Amino acid sequence: MARRHVLIGLGPGAIAAAEAIRGADAAAEIVVVGADPHGYYSRPGLAYYLANEVPEKWLRPFTAGELAGLRLTIINARVAAIDPGGHRVTLDGGRALEYDRLLIATGSTAIPTRVPGADLDGVVKLDDLDDARDIIRRSRDAKAAVVVGGGITALEIVEGLHAHGVHVDYFMRQDRYWRNVLSETESHVVEQGLRDGGVTVHNFTELAGILGRDGRVTGVETGDGTRIPCDLVAVAIGVRPRIELAQAAGLDCARGILVDDYLQSSAEDVYAAGDVAEAASHVTGRRTMEVLWNSAVVKGRTAGLNMATEPLHAYETGVPLNVTRLGGLHTTIIGTVGSGKDSDLEGLSRGDSDTWSELGEAVIVETEAAGARVRLAVGERSLDGAVVMGDQALSFPLQELIEARADVAAMASGLKATGAAIADLVEGFWREWKEQLV
Ligand SMILES: Cc1cc2nc3c(=O)[nH]c(=O)nc-3n(C[C@H](O)[C@H](O)[C@H](O)COP(=O)(O)OP(=O)(O)OC[C@H]3O[C@@H](n4cnc5c(N)ncnc54)[C@H](O)[C@@H]3O)c2cc1C
């Protein structure tokens, strides 16, 4: 009899698993249960949709035909409970679904602020398409907004509101933007980019309360008692994995659902993938969380293969990478580049990885030339991480060298020398390295 796979979530984790299952087993029954009424779309793309740069239809990673080709049964509903002993899930409304293998890929959700006034109408977040539509709709009447938080999402909301003609005051609790990932100079470049675009950036400024009248936002109060009038308050202080279902079912959880090297949870036949899965890195052995689209795809693919076939495939952590835009500058972040904590975030932000702030003994070298700012974390024999801002010509070579853990001993001392032509060294080394691979 065909094996029945039930996948909870309709994001890249679940869809990559569905593709892997279908590739391995043409006869399998694959049921995907997703609570989002808009189906499968690109969440990273929401930033560009919010900023009026792409239409909504461009957010679809698959055409309807491609999705149909996977022969999935898609149910638009919320899973209310999992019964691992009975191999059954229950949907809101009471319908039960039995499974042979279950995947939990429920993603993560924005952490709400707890300041007084947080429940007023006009306090917004950016988790999904409905949130993006809501911000766009509210922007039509809004004149001013306050954005609080850190990481990529805060800036995406800042830029989105700004694109709709809303004046933005952006609050940071500390001296600079995203201090556990970016260098001081990079933070300042981003902040200056925002200021140049007309955003008012407030360092050392804490949101103490949200003010309102008749249930609607009218302004905010900062930690030092300053009041700023506004119509909207956007909160991006990090995300937390949606582990409630797994916890209620008795699965082992820490920050996320704890999974082994094969992405299997503590319950038999139950797997987890995507933002919600807390797996150990096969390189460092440490458990890491990532809120990255591509990581969700790799985890989903591995979990799907293991649900459908034997022998089991171990999950291989890639080097976490994001290509994004910060303060108007194209920015690529790869591997370990920072350390410490960012007090503007209570959890990882969207498009973020624990690994980025796990910088060890590497030496940092930086250069700025021809419209590109490049910072490298150089180990004894390896490049451990890189940030490329502005011109992206070096982004791909660095990505390849870091991902392949290429032996860069021959270039390392040159990179660390005073006044080194870092960009030329990397480019030349990468070309030779590529030739040797052929
Ligand atoms: C605004 C924004 C910007 C981002 N920017 C970047 C970026 O620049 N780079 C990057 O790599 N990543 C980025 N991300 C993160 C990336 O989109 C996520 O890491 C990725 O989508 C995670 O995939 P997932 O499958 O784990 O979960 P998700 O894509 O979150 O999907 C989970 C799904 O599960 C559903 N669900 C939850 N609970 C239930 C339930 N009980 N029953 C049924 N369904 C349920 C949800 O409705 C959701 O559809 C961004 C995300 C957002 C929102």
CSV table of C-alpha atoms and ligand atoms in Angstrom, one decimal:
chain,number,residue,atom,x,y,z
A,1,MET,CA,0.0,0.0,0.0
A,2,ALA,CA,1.2,3.5,-0.8
A,3,ARG,CA,2.8,5.3,2.2
A,4,ARG,CA,0.9,8.4,3.4
A,5,HIS,CA,3.0,11.5,4.2
A,6,VAL,CA,1.4,14.4,6.0
A,7,LEU,CA,3.3,17.7,5.9
A,8,ILE,CA,2.3,20.5,8.2
A,9,GLY,CA,3.1,23.9,6.6
A,10,LEU,CA,3.1,25.3,3.1
A,11,GLY,CA,6.5,26.9,3.1
A,12,PRO,CA,9.9,26.0,1.5
A,13,GLY,CA,10.6,23.3,4.2
A,14,ALA,CA,7.4,21.4,3.4
A,15,ILE,CA,7.5,21.9,-0.4
A,16,ALA,CA,11.1,20.8,-0.6
A,17,ALA,CA,10.2,17.7,1.4
A,18,ALA,CA,7.2,17.1,-1.0
A,19,GLU,CA,9.5,17.3,-4.0
A,20,ALA,CA,12.0,14.9,-2.5
A,21,ILE,CA,9.3,12.4,-1.5
A,22,ARG,CA,7.7,12.6,-5.0
A,23,GLY,CA,11.1,12.1,-6.6
A,24,ALA,CA,11.7,9.0,-4.6
A,25,ASP,CA,8.3,7.5,-4.5
A,26,ALA,CA,5.9,8.0,-7.4
A,27,ALA,CA,3.1,6.2,-5.6
A,28,ALA,CA,3.3,8.0,-2.3
A,29,GLU,CA,0.3,9.9,-1.0
A,30,ILE,CA,1.4,13.4,0.0
A,31,VAL,CA,-1.0,15.6,2.0
A,32,VAL,CA,0.1,19.2,2.8
A,33,VAL,CA,-1.8,21.0,5.4
A,34,GLY,CA,-1.2,24.8,5.5
A,35,ALA,CA,-2.9,27.5,7.5
A,36,ASP,CA,-2.0,30.4,5.1
A,37,PRO,CA,-4.9,31.0,2.7
A,38,HIS,CA,-2.5,32.3,0.1
A,39,GLY,CA,-0.6,29.0,-0.4
A,40,TYR,CA,3.0,28.8,-1.3
A,41,TYR,CA,4.9,32.1,-1.9
A,42,SER,CA,8.3,33.6,-1.3
A,43,ARG,CA,8.5,35.3,2.1
A,44,PRO,CA,11.8,37.0,1.3
A,45,GLY,CA,10.0,38.5,-1.7
A,46,LEU,CA,7.5,40.2,0.6
A,47,ALA,CA,10.1,43.0,1.2
A,48,TYR,CA,10.2,43.8,-2.5
A,49,TYR,CA,6.4,43.6,-2.8
A,50,LEU,CA,6.1,45.9,0.2
A,51,ALA,CA,8.5,48.4,-1.4
A,52,ASN,CA,6.4,48.4,-4.6
A,53,GLU,CA,9.2,46.8,-6.6
A,54,VAL,CA,7.5,43.6,-7.6
A,55,PRO,CA,3.8,42.6,-8.2
A,56,GLU,CA,2.2,40.1,-6.0
A,57,LYS,CA,2.2,37.4,-8.7
A,58,TRP,CA,6.0,37.4,-8.8
A,59,LEU,CA,6.1,36.0,-5.3
A,60,ARG,CA,5.1,32.5,-6.6
A,61,PRO,CA,8.2,30.2,-6.8
A,62,PHE,CA,6.1,27.7,-8.8
A,63,THR,CA,3.6,27.9,-11.5
A,64,ALA,CA,0.3,26.3,-10.8
A,65,GLY,CA,1.3,23.6,-13.3
A,66,GLU,CA,4.6,22.8,-11.5
A,67,LEU,CA,2.8,22.5,-8.2
A,68,ALA,CA,0.1,20.3,-9.8
A,69,GLY,CA,2.9,18.1,-11.2
A,70,LEU,CA,3.9,17.1,-7.6
A,71,ARG,CA,0.4,15.6,-7.2
A,72,LEU,CA,-0.1,16.9,-3.7
A,73,THR,CA,-3.4,17.0,-1.7
A,74,ILE,CA,-3.3,20.5,-0.3
A,75,ILE,CA,-5.6,21.3,2.6
A,76,ASN,CA,-6.0,24.9,3.7
A,77,ALA,CA,-6.5,24.4,7.4
A,78,ARG,CA,-4.7,24.7,10.7
A,79,VAL,CA,-3.4,21.5,12.5
A,80,ALA,CA,-4.7,21.7,16.0
A,81,ALA,CA,-3.0,18.6,17.5
A,82,ILE,CA,-0.6,15.8,16.8
A,83,ASP,CA,-1.0,12.3,18.3
A,84,PRO,CA,2.4,10.6,17.6
A,85,GLY,CA,1.2,7.3,19.3
A,86,GLY,CA,-1.8,7.1,17.1
A,87,HIS,CA,0.0,8.4,14.0
A,88,ARG,CA,-2.7,11.0,13.6
A,89,VAL,CA,-3.1,14.8,13.3
A,90,THR,CA,-6.3,16.7,14.1
A,91,LEU,CA,-7.3,19.8,12.1
A,92,ASP,CA,-9.2,22.8,13.5
A,93,GLY,CA,-12.8,21.7,13.2
A,94,GLY,CA,-12.0,18.1,14.3
A,95,ARG,CA,-11.1,16.3,11.0
A,96,ALA,CA,-8.5,13.7,11.7
A,97,LEU,CA,-5.7,12.6,9.2
A,98,GLU,CA,-3.7,9.5,9.7
A,99,TYR,CA,-0.1,9.4,8.6
A,100,ASP,CA,2.8,6.9,8.1
A,101,ARG,CA,5.3,9.7,8.2
A,102,LEU,CA,4.7,13.3,9.5
A,103,LEU,CA,6.8,16.4,8.8
A,104,ILE,CA,6.4,19.5,11.0
A,105,ALA,CA,7.5,22.6,9.0
A,106,THR,CA,5.5,25.3,10.7
A,107,GLY,CA,8.1,28.0,10.4
A,108,SER,CA,8.4,30.9,12.8
A,109,THR,CA,6.4,33.9,13.9
A,110,ALA,CA,7.2,37.4,14.9
A,111,ILE,CA,7.8,38.0,18.6
A,112,PRO,CA,5.3,40.7,19.8
A,113,THR,CA,6.4,43.6,21.9
A,114,ARG,CA,5.2,43.7,25.5
A,115,VAL,CA,5.2,47.4,26.0
A,116,PRO,CA,1.9,49.1,27.0
A,117,GLY,CA,-0.3,49.8,24.0
A,118,ALA,CA,1.0,46.8,22.0
A,119,ASP,CA,-2.6,45.7,21.3
A,120,LEU,CA,-3.7,49.0,19.7
A,121,ASP,CA,-4.9,49.1,16.1
A,122,GLY,CA,-2.0,50.3,14.0
A,123,VAL,CA,0.7,48.1,15.6
A,124,VAL,CA,2.0,45.9,12.7
A,125,LYS,CA,4.5,43.2,11.9
A,126,LEU,CA,5.7,41.4,8.8
A,127,ASP,CA,5.3,37.7,8.9
A,128,ASP,CA,3.3,36.9,5.8
A,129,LEU,CA,1.4,38.1,2.7
A,130,ASP,CA,-1.6,39.3,4.8
A,131,ASP,CA,0.8,41.4,6.9
A,132,ALA,CA,2.4,43.0,3.8
A,133,ARG,CA,-1.1,43.7,2.4
A,134,ASP,CA,-2.1,45.2,5.7
A,135,ILE,CA,0.9,47.5,5.9
A,136,ILE,CA,0.3,48.7,2.3
A,137,ARG,CA,-3.4,49.3,3.0
A,138,ARG,CA,-2.6,51.3,6.2
A,139,SER,CA,0.2,53.3,4.4
A,140,ARG,CA,-2.5,54.9,2.2
A,141,ASP,CA,-3.8,57.0,5.2
A,142,ALA,CA,-0.7,57.0,7.4
A,143,LYS,CA,1.7,60.0,7.5
A,144,ALA,CA,4.2,58.8,10.0
A,145,ALA,CA,5.4,55.5,11.4
A,146,VAL,CA,7.8,54.3,14.1
A,147,VAL,CA,9.7,51.1,13.4
A,148,VAL,CA,11.5,49.3,16.3
A,149,GLY,CA,13.8,46.3,16.2
A,150,GLY,CA,16.8,45.0,14.3
A,151,GLY,CA,18.1,42.7,11.6
A,152,ILE,CA,16.8,42.6,8.1
A,153,THR,CA,13.1,42.7,8.7
A,154,ALA,CA,13.2,46.1,10.5
A,155,LEU,CA,14.9,47.6,7.5
A,156,GLU,CA,12.5,45.9,5.1
A,157,ILE,CA,9.6,47.5,6.9
A,158,VAL,CA,11.4,50.9,7.1
A,159,GLU,CA,12.0,50.8,3.3
A,160,GLY,CA,8.5,49.5,2.6
A,161,LEU,CA,6.8,52.3,4.5
A,162,HIS,CA,9.1,54.9,3.1
A,163,ALA,CA,8.3,53.7,-0.5
A,164,HIS,CA,4.6,54.4,0.3
A,165,GLY,CA,5.4,58.0,1.3
A,166,VAL,CA,5.2,57.4,5.1
A,167,HIS,CA,7.8,59.2,7.2
A,168,VAL,CA,9.7,56.7,9.4
A,169,ASP,CA,11.4,57.2,12.7
A,170,TYR,CA,13.6,54.1,13.3
A,171,PHE,CA,14.5,53.3,16.9
A,172,MET,CA,17.5,51.3,18.0
A,173,ARG,CA,18.2,50.6,21.6
A,174,GLN,CA,22.0,50.7,21.2
A,175,ASP,CA,24.8,52.6,19.5
A,176,ARG,CA,24.5,51.0,16.1
A,177,TYR,CA,22.5,48.8,13.7
A,178,TRP,CA,22.8,44.9,13.9
A,179,ARG,CA,26.0,45.0,16.1
A,180,ASN,CA,26.4,41.2,16.4
A,181,VAL,CA,26.7,40.7,12.6
A,182,LEU,CA,27.9,43.9,11.1
A,183,SER,CA,31.1,45.8,11.8
A,184,GLU,CA,30.9,49.3,13.2
A,185,THR,CA,31.7,50.8,9.8
A,186,GLU,CA,29.1,48.7,8.1
A,187,SER,CA,26.4,49.6,10.7
A,188,HIS,CA,27.2,53.3,10.1
A,189,VAL,CA,27.1,52.9,6.3
A,190,VAL,CA,23.6,51.3,6.6
A,191,GLU,CA,22.4,54.0,9.0
A,192,GLN,CA,23.7,56.8,6.7
A,193,GLY,CA,22.0,55.1,3.8
A,194,LEU,CA,18.7,55.3,5.7
A,195,ARG,CA,19.3,59.0,6.7
A,196,ASP,CA,20.1,59.9,3.1
A,197,GLY,CA,16.8,58.3,2.1
A,198,GLY,CA,14.9,60.6,4.5
A,199,VAL,CA,14.5,58.2,7.5
A,200,THR,CA,15.0,59.6,11.0
A,201,VAL,CA,17.4,57.2,12.8
A,202,HIS,CA,17.4,57.2,16.6
A,203,ASN,CA,20.2,55.5,18.3
A,204,PHE,CA,20.0,54.7,22.1
A,205,THR,CA,16.3,55.0,21.9
A,206,GLU,CA,13.9,52.5,23.5
A,207,LEU,CA,10.2,52.1,22.8
A,208,ALA,CA,8.6,52.5,26.3
A,209,GLY,CA,5.0,52.6,25.3
A,210,ILE,CA,2.5,53.0,22.4
A,211,LEU,CA,0.0,55.8,22.8
A,212,GLY,CA,-3.5,55.7,21.5
A,213,ARG,CA,-7.0,57.2,21.3
A,214,ASP,CA,-10.2,55.2,20.7
A,215,GLY,CA,-8.2,52.0,20.4
A,216,ARG,CA,-5.9,53.4,17.6
A,217,VAL,CA,-2.2,54.3,17.6
A,218,THR,CA,-1.5,58.0,17.9
A,219,GLY,CA,2.1,58.0,18.9
A,220,VAL,CA,4.9,56.4,21.0
A,221,GLU,CA,6.8,57.3,24.1
A,222,THR,CA,10.5,56.6,24.4
A,223,GLY,CA,12.5,55.5,27.4
A,224,ASP,CA,13.4,59.1,28.3
A,225,GLY,CA,9.8,60.3,28.1
A,226,THR,CA,9.9,61.9,24.6
A,227,ARG,CA,6.6,61.6,22.7
A,228,ILE,CA,6.6,61.2,18.9
A,229,PRO,CA,3.2,61.3,17.1
A,230,CYS,CA,2.6,58.5,14.5
A,231,ASP,CA,-0.1,56.5,12.9
A,232,LEU,CA,1.7,53.1,12.7
A,233,VAL,CA,4.2,51.2,14.9
A,234,ALA,CA,6.0,48.3,13.3
A,235,VAL,CA,7.7,45.8,15.5
A,236,ALA,CA,10.6,43.6,14.3
A,237,ILE,CA,12.3,42.3,17.4
A,238,GLY,CA,13.0,38.8,16.1
A,239,VAL,CA,11.1,35.6,15.5
A,240,ARG,CA,10.4,32.4,17.5
A,241,PRO,CA,9.9,29.0,15.9
A,242,ARG,CA,6.3,27.7,16.0
A,243,ILE,CA,6.9,24.7,18.3
A,244,GLU,CA,3.6,24.8,20.2
A,245,LEU,CA,2.1,21.8,18.3
A,246,ALA,CA,5.3,19.7,18.9
A,247,GLN,CA,5.5,20.7,22.6
A,248,ALA,CA,1.9,19.8,23.2
A,249,ALA,CA,2.5,16.4,21.5
A,250,GLY,CA,5.4,15.7,23.9
A,251,LEU,CA,8.3,16.1,21.4
A,252,ASP,CA,11.6,17.2,22.7
A,253,CYS,CA,12.1,20.9,22.1
A,254,ALA,CA,14.6,23.6,23.0
A,255,ARG,CA,14.5,26.8,21.0
A,256,GLY,CA,13.1,24.7,18.1
A,257,ILE,CA,12.1,21.0,17.7
A,258,LEU,CA,15.1,19.0,18.5
A,259,VAL,CA,16.0,16.7,15.6
A,260,ASP,CA,18.8,14.2,15.0
A,261,ASP,CA,21.2,14.1,12.0
A,262,TYR,CA,18.4,12.7,9.9
A,263,LEU,CA,16.0,15.4,10.9
A,264,GLN,CA,13.9,13.0,12.9
A,265,SER,CA,12.3,14.3,16.1
A,266,SER,CA,12.1,12.4,19.4
A,267,ALA,CA,8.8,10.8,18.2
A,268,GLU,CA,8.8,7.9,15.8
A,269,ASP,CA,8.1,8.7,12.2
A,270,VAL,CA,7.9,12.4,13.0
A,271,TYR,CA,10.4,14.7,11.2
A,272,ALA,CA,10.9,18.5,11.4
A,273,ALA,CA,12.4,20.9,8.8
A,274,GLY,CA,12.8,24.6,8.1
A,275,ASP,CA,12.8,27.4,10.7
A,276,VAL,CA,11.3,25.2,13.4
A,277,ALA,CA,13.9,22.5,13.3
A,278,GLU,CA,16.9,22.7,15.7
A,279,ALA,CA,19.6,20.6,14.2
A,280,ALA,CA,23.3,20.2,15.0
A,281,SER,CA,25.8,21.5,12.4
A,282,HIS,CA,27.8,18.7,10.9
A,283,VAL,CA,30.8,21.0,10.9
A,284,THR,CA,30.8,22.4,14.4
A,285,GLY,CA,28.5,19.8,16.1
A,286,ARG,CA,26.7,22.8,17.8
A,287,ARG,CA,22.9,23.1,17.5
A,288,THR,CA,22.0,26.1,15.5
A,289,MET,CA,18.9,27.9,14.4
A,290,GLU,CA,18.5,29.5,11.1
A,291,VAL,CA,15.7,31.6,9.6
A,292,LEU,CA,16.9,31.3,6.0
A,293,TRP,CA,14.9,30.2,3.0
A,294,ASN,CA,17.7,28.1,1.5
A,295,SER,CA,18.4,26.3,4.8
A,296,ALA,CA,14.7,25.5,5.0
A,297,VAL,CA,14.9,24.0,1.5
A,298,VAL,CA,17.9,21.8,2.4
A,299,LYS,CA,16.4,20.6,5.6
A,300,GLY,CA,13.1,19.9,3.9
A,301,ARG,CA,14.8,18.0,1.1
A,302,THR,CA,16.8,15.8,3.5
A,303,ALA,CA,13.7,15.2,5.7
A,304,GLY,CA,11.6,14.3,2.7
A,305,LEU,CA,14.2,11.8,1.4
A,306,ASN,CA,14.4,10.2,4.8
A,307,MET,CA,10.6,10.0,5.1
A,308,ALA,CA,10.4,8.2,1.7
A,309,THR,CA,13.6,6.1,1.4
A,310,GLU,CA,16.3,4.1,3.1
A,311,PRO,CA,19.2,4.3,3.9
A,312,LEU,CA,18.8,7.6,5.8
A,313,HIS,CA,20.6,10.7,4.5
A,314,ALA,CA,22.4,12.9,7.1
A,315,TYR,CA,21.6,16.6,7.0
A,316,GLU,CA,24.6,18.6,5.8
A,317,THR,CA,24.5,22.2,7.0
A,318,GLY,CA,25.5,24.5,4.2
A,319,VAL,CA,27.4,27.7,5.0
A,320,PRO,CA,24.6,30.2,5.9
A,321,LEU,CA,24.2,32.8,3.2
A,322,ASN,CA,21.9,35.7,2.5
A,323,VAL,CA,21.8,38.2,-0.3
A,324,THR,CA,19.8,41.2,0.8
A,325,ARG,CA,19.6,44.9,0.8
A,326,LEU,CA,20.5,47.1,3.8
A,327,GLY,CA,20.0,50.8,3.8
A,328,GLY,CA,19.8,50.7,0.0
A,329,LEU,CA,23.0,48.7,-0.5
A,330,HIS,CA,23.1,45.2,-1.9
A,331,THR,CA,24.7,43.1,0.8
A,332,THR,CA,25.8,39.5,1.0
A,333,ILE,CA,26.5,37.8,4.3
A,334,ILE,CA,28.3,34.4,4.3
A,335,GLY,CA,29.5,32.3,7.2
A,336,THR,CA,30.8,33.6,10.5
A,337,VAL,CA,31.2,37.3,10.5
A,338,GLY,CA,30.3,38.7,13.9
A,339,SER,CA,29.8,37.9,17.6
A,340,GLY,CA,27.9,38.8,20.7
A,341,LYS,CA,24.2,39.9,20.9
A,342,ASP,CA,22.1,42.5,19.4
A,343,SER,CA,19.9,43.9,22.1
A,344,ASP,CA,17.4,45.1,19.4
A,345,LEU,CA,16.5,41.5,18.8
A,346,GLU,CA,15.0,39.0,21.2
A,347,GLY,CA,15.5,36.1,18.8
A,348,LEU,CA,17.0,35.6,15.4
A,349,SER,CA,15.6,38.0,12.8
A,350,ARG,CA,14.3,36.8,9.5
A,351,GLY,CA,17.1,36.0,7.1
A,352,ASP,CA,19.5,35.4,10.0
A,353,SER,CA,21.6,32.5,11.3
A,354,ASP,CA,23.1,31.7,14.7
A,355,THR,CA,26.4,31.0,12.8
A,356,TRP,CA,26.8,34.6,11.7
A,357,SER,CA,27.6,35.6,15.3
A,358,GLU,CA,29.9,32.7,16.2
A,359,LEU,CA,33.2,34.3,15.1
A,360,GLY,CA,36.1,32.5,16.7
A,361,GLU,CA,39.8,33.2,16.2
A,362,ALA,CA,39.7,34.5,12.7
A,363,VAL,CA,41.5,37.7,11.7
A,364,ILE,CA,39.2,40.4,10.2
A,365,VAL,CA,40.5,42.2,7.1
A,366,GLU,CA,38.6,44.9,5.3
A,367,THR,CA,38.8,46.9,2.1
A,368,GLU,CA,36.8,49.5,0.3
A,369,ALA,CA,37.3,50.1,-3.4
A,370,ALA,CA,35.4,50.6,-6.6
A,371,GLY,CA,32.0,50.8,-4.9
A,372,ALA,CA,32.4,47.7,-2.8
A,373,ARG,CA,33.1,47.2,0.9
A,374,VAL,CA,34.4,43.8,1.7
A,375,ARG,CA,35.2,42.3,5.1
A,376,LEU,CA,36.7,38.9,5.5
A,377,ALA,CA,37.1,36.6,8.5
A,378,VAL,CA,40.4,34.9,7.7
A,379,GLY,CA,41.4,31.7,9.5
A,380,GLU,CA,44.8,29.9,9.3
A,381,ARG,CA,43.8,28.0,6.2
A,382,SER,CA,40.2,28.9,5.5
A,383,LEU,CA,38.0,31.8,4.9
A,384,ASP,CA,35.3,31.6,7.6
A,385,GLY,CA,33.0,34.4,6.6
A,386,ALA,CA,32.5,37.5,4.5
A,387,VAL,CA,30.3,40.6,4.2
A,388,VAL,CA,30.2,42.2,0.7
A,389,MET,CA,28.3,45.5,0.5
A,390,GLY,CA,27.7,47.5,-2.7
A,391,ASP,CA,29.2,46.1,-5.8
A,392,GLN,CA,28.8,42.3,-5.6
A,393,ALA,CA,31.6,41.2,-8.0
A,394,LEU,CA,33.4,39.4,-5.2
A,395,SER,CA,30.3,37.9,-3.7
A,396,PHE,CA,30.2,34.7,-5.8
A,397,PRO,CA,34.0,33.9,-5.6
A,398,LEU,CA,33.9,34.3,-1.8
A,399,GLN,CA,30.7,32.2,-1.6
A,400,GLU,CA,32.5,29.4,-3.5
A,401,LEU,CA,35.7,29.6,-1.5
A,402,ILE,CA,33.9,29.6,1.9
A,403,GLU,CA,31.4,26.9,1.0
A,404,ALA,CA,34.1,24.6,-0.3
A,405,ARG,CA,36.2,25.3,2.8
A,406,ALA,CA,39.0,25.9,0.3
A,407,ASP,CA,42.5,25.8,1.7
A,408,VAL,CA,43.5,29.5,1.4
A,409,ALA,CA,46.8,29.2,3.3
A,410,ALA,CA,48.7,30.5,0.3
A,411,MET,CA,46.7,33.7,0.3
A,412,ALA,CA,46.0,34.2,4.1
A,413,SER,CA,49.2,36.0,5.1
A,414,GLY,CA,48.9,38.2,2.0
A,415,LEU,CA,45.3,39.2,3.0
A,416,LYS,CA,46.5,40.1,6.5
A,417,ALA,CA,49.4,42.3,5.3
A,418,THR,CA,49.0,46.0,5.8
A,419,GLY,CA,47.7,47.7,2.7
A,420,ALA,CA,46.9,44.4,1.0
A,421,ALA,CA,45.0,44.6,-2.3
A,422,ILE,CA,42.4,42.3,-0.8
A,423,ALA,CA,40.0,42.3,-3.8
A,424,ASP,CA,42.7,41.5,-6.3
A,425,LEU,CA,44.1,38.8,-4.1
A,426,VAL,CA,40.8,37.1,-3.6
A,427,GLU,CA,39.9,37.3,-7.3
A,428,GLY,CA,43.3,36.0,-8.5
A,429,PHE,CA,43.3,33.2,-5.9
A,430,TRP,CA,39.7,32.2,-6.8
A,431,ARG,CA,40.6,32.0,-10.5
A,432,GLU,CA,43.6,29.7,-9.9
A,433,TRP,CA,41.6,27.6,-7.5
A,434,LYS,CA,38.8,27.1,-10.1
A,435,GLU,CA,41.3,26.1,-12.8
A,436,GLN,CA,42.8,23.5,-10.5
A,437,LEU,CA,39.4,22.0,-9.9
A,438,VAL,CA,38.9,21.3,-13.6
B,1,LIG,C1,9.4,39.4,5.5
B,1,LIG,C2,10.4,38.2,5.4
B,1,LIG,C3,11.7,38.4,4.9
B,1,LIG,C4,12.6,37.3,4.9
B,1,LIG,N1,13.8,37.6,4.3
B,1,LIG,C5,14.6,36.5,4.1
B,1,LIG,C6,15.8,36.7,3.4
B,1,LIG,O1,16.2,37.8,3.0
B,1,LIG,N2,16.6,35.6,3.2
B,1,LIG,C7,16.3,34.4,3.6
B,1,LIG,O2,17.0,33.4,3.4
B,1,LIG,N3,15.1,34.2,4.3
B,1,LIG,C8,14.3,35.2,4.6
B,1,LIG,N4,13.1,35.0,5.3
B,1,LIG,C9,12.9,33.8,6.0
B,1,LIG,C10,12.4,32.6,5.1
B,1,LIG,O3,11.3,33.0,4.4
B,1,LIG,C11,12.1,31.5,6.1
B,1,LIG,O4,13.3,31.1,6.7
B,1,LIG,C12,11.4,30.3,5.4
B,1,LIG,O5,10.2,30.7,4.8
B,1,LIG,C13,11.2,29.2,6.4
B,1,LIG,O6,10.5,28.2,5.7
B,1,LIG,P1,9.6,27.2,6.6
B,1,LIG,O7,9.1,26.2,5.6
B,1,LIG,O8,10.3,26.7,7.7
B,1,LIG,O9,8.4,28.0,7.2
B,1,LIG,P2,7.4,29.1,6.5
B,1,LIG,O10,7.9,29.6,5.2
B,1,LIG,O11,7.3,30.1,7.6
B,1,LIG,O12,6.1,28.3,6.3
B,1,LIG,C14,5.4,27.8,7.5
B,1,LIG,C15,4.0,27.6,7.1
B,1,LIG,O13,3.4,26.8,8.1
B,1,LIG,C16,2.1,27.3,8.3
B,1,LIG,N5,1.6,26.8,9.7
B,1,LIG,C17,2.1,27.2,10.9
B,1,LIG,N6,1.4,26.6,11.9
B,1,LIG,C18,0.5,25.7,11.2
B,1,LIG,C19,-0.4,24.8,11.7
B,1,LIG,N7,-0.6,24.6,13.0
B,1,LIG,N8,-1.2,24.2,10.8
B,1,LIG,C20,-1.0,24.4,9.5
B,1,LIG,N9,-0.1,25.2,9.0
B,1,LIG,C21,0.7,25.9,9.8
B,1,LIG,C22,2.2,28.8,8.2
B,1,LIG,O14,1.0,29.3,7.9
B,1,LIG,C23,3.2,28.9,7.1
B,1,LIG,O15,2.6,28.9,5.8
B,1,LIG,C24,12.2,36.1,5.3
B,1,LIG,C25,10.9,35.9,5.9
B,1,LIG,C26,10.0,36.9,5.9
B,1,LIG,C27,8.6,36.7,6.5
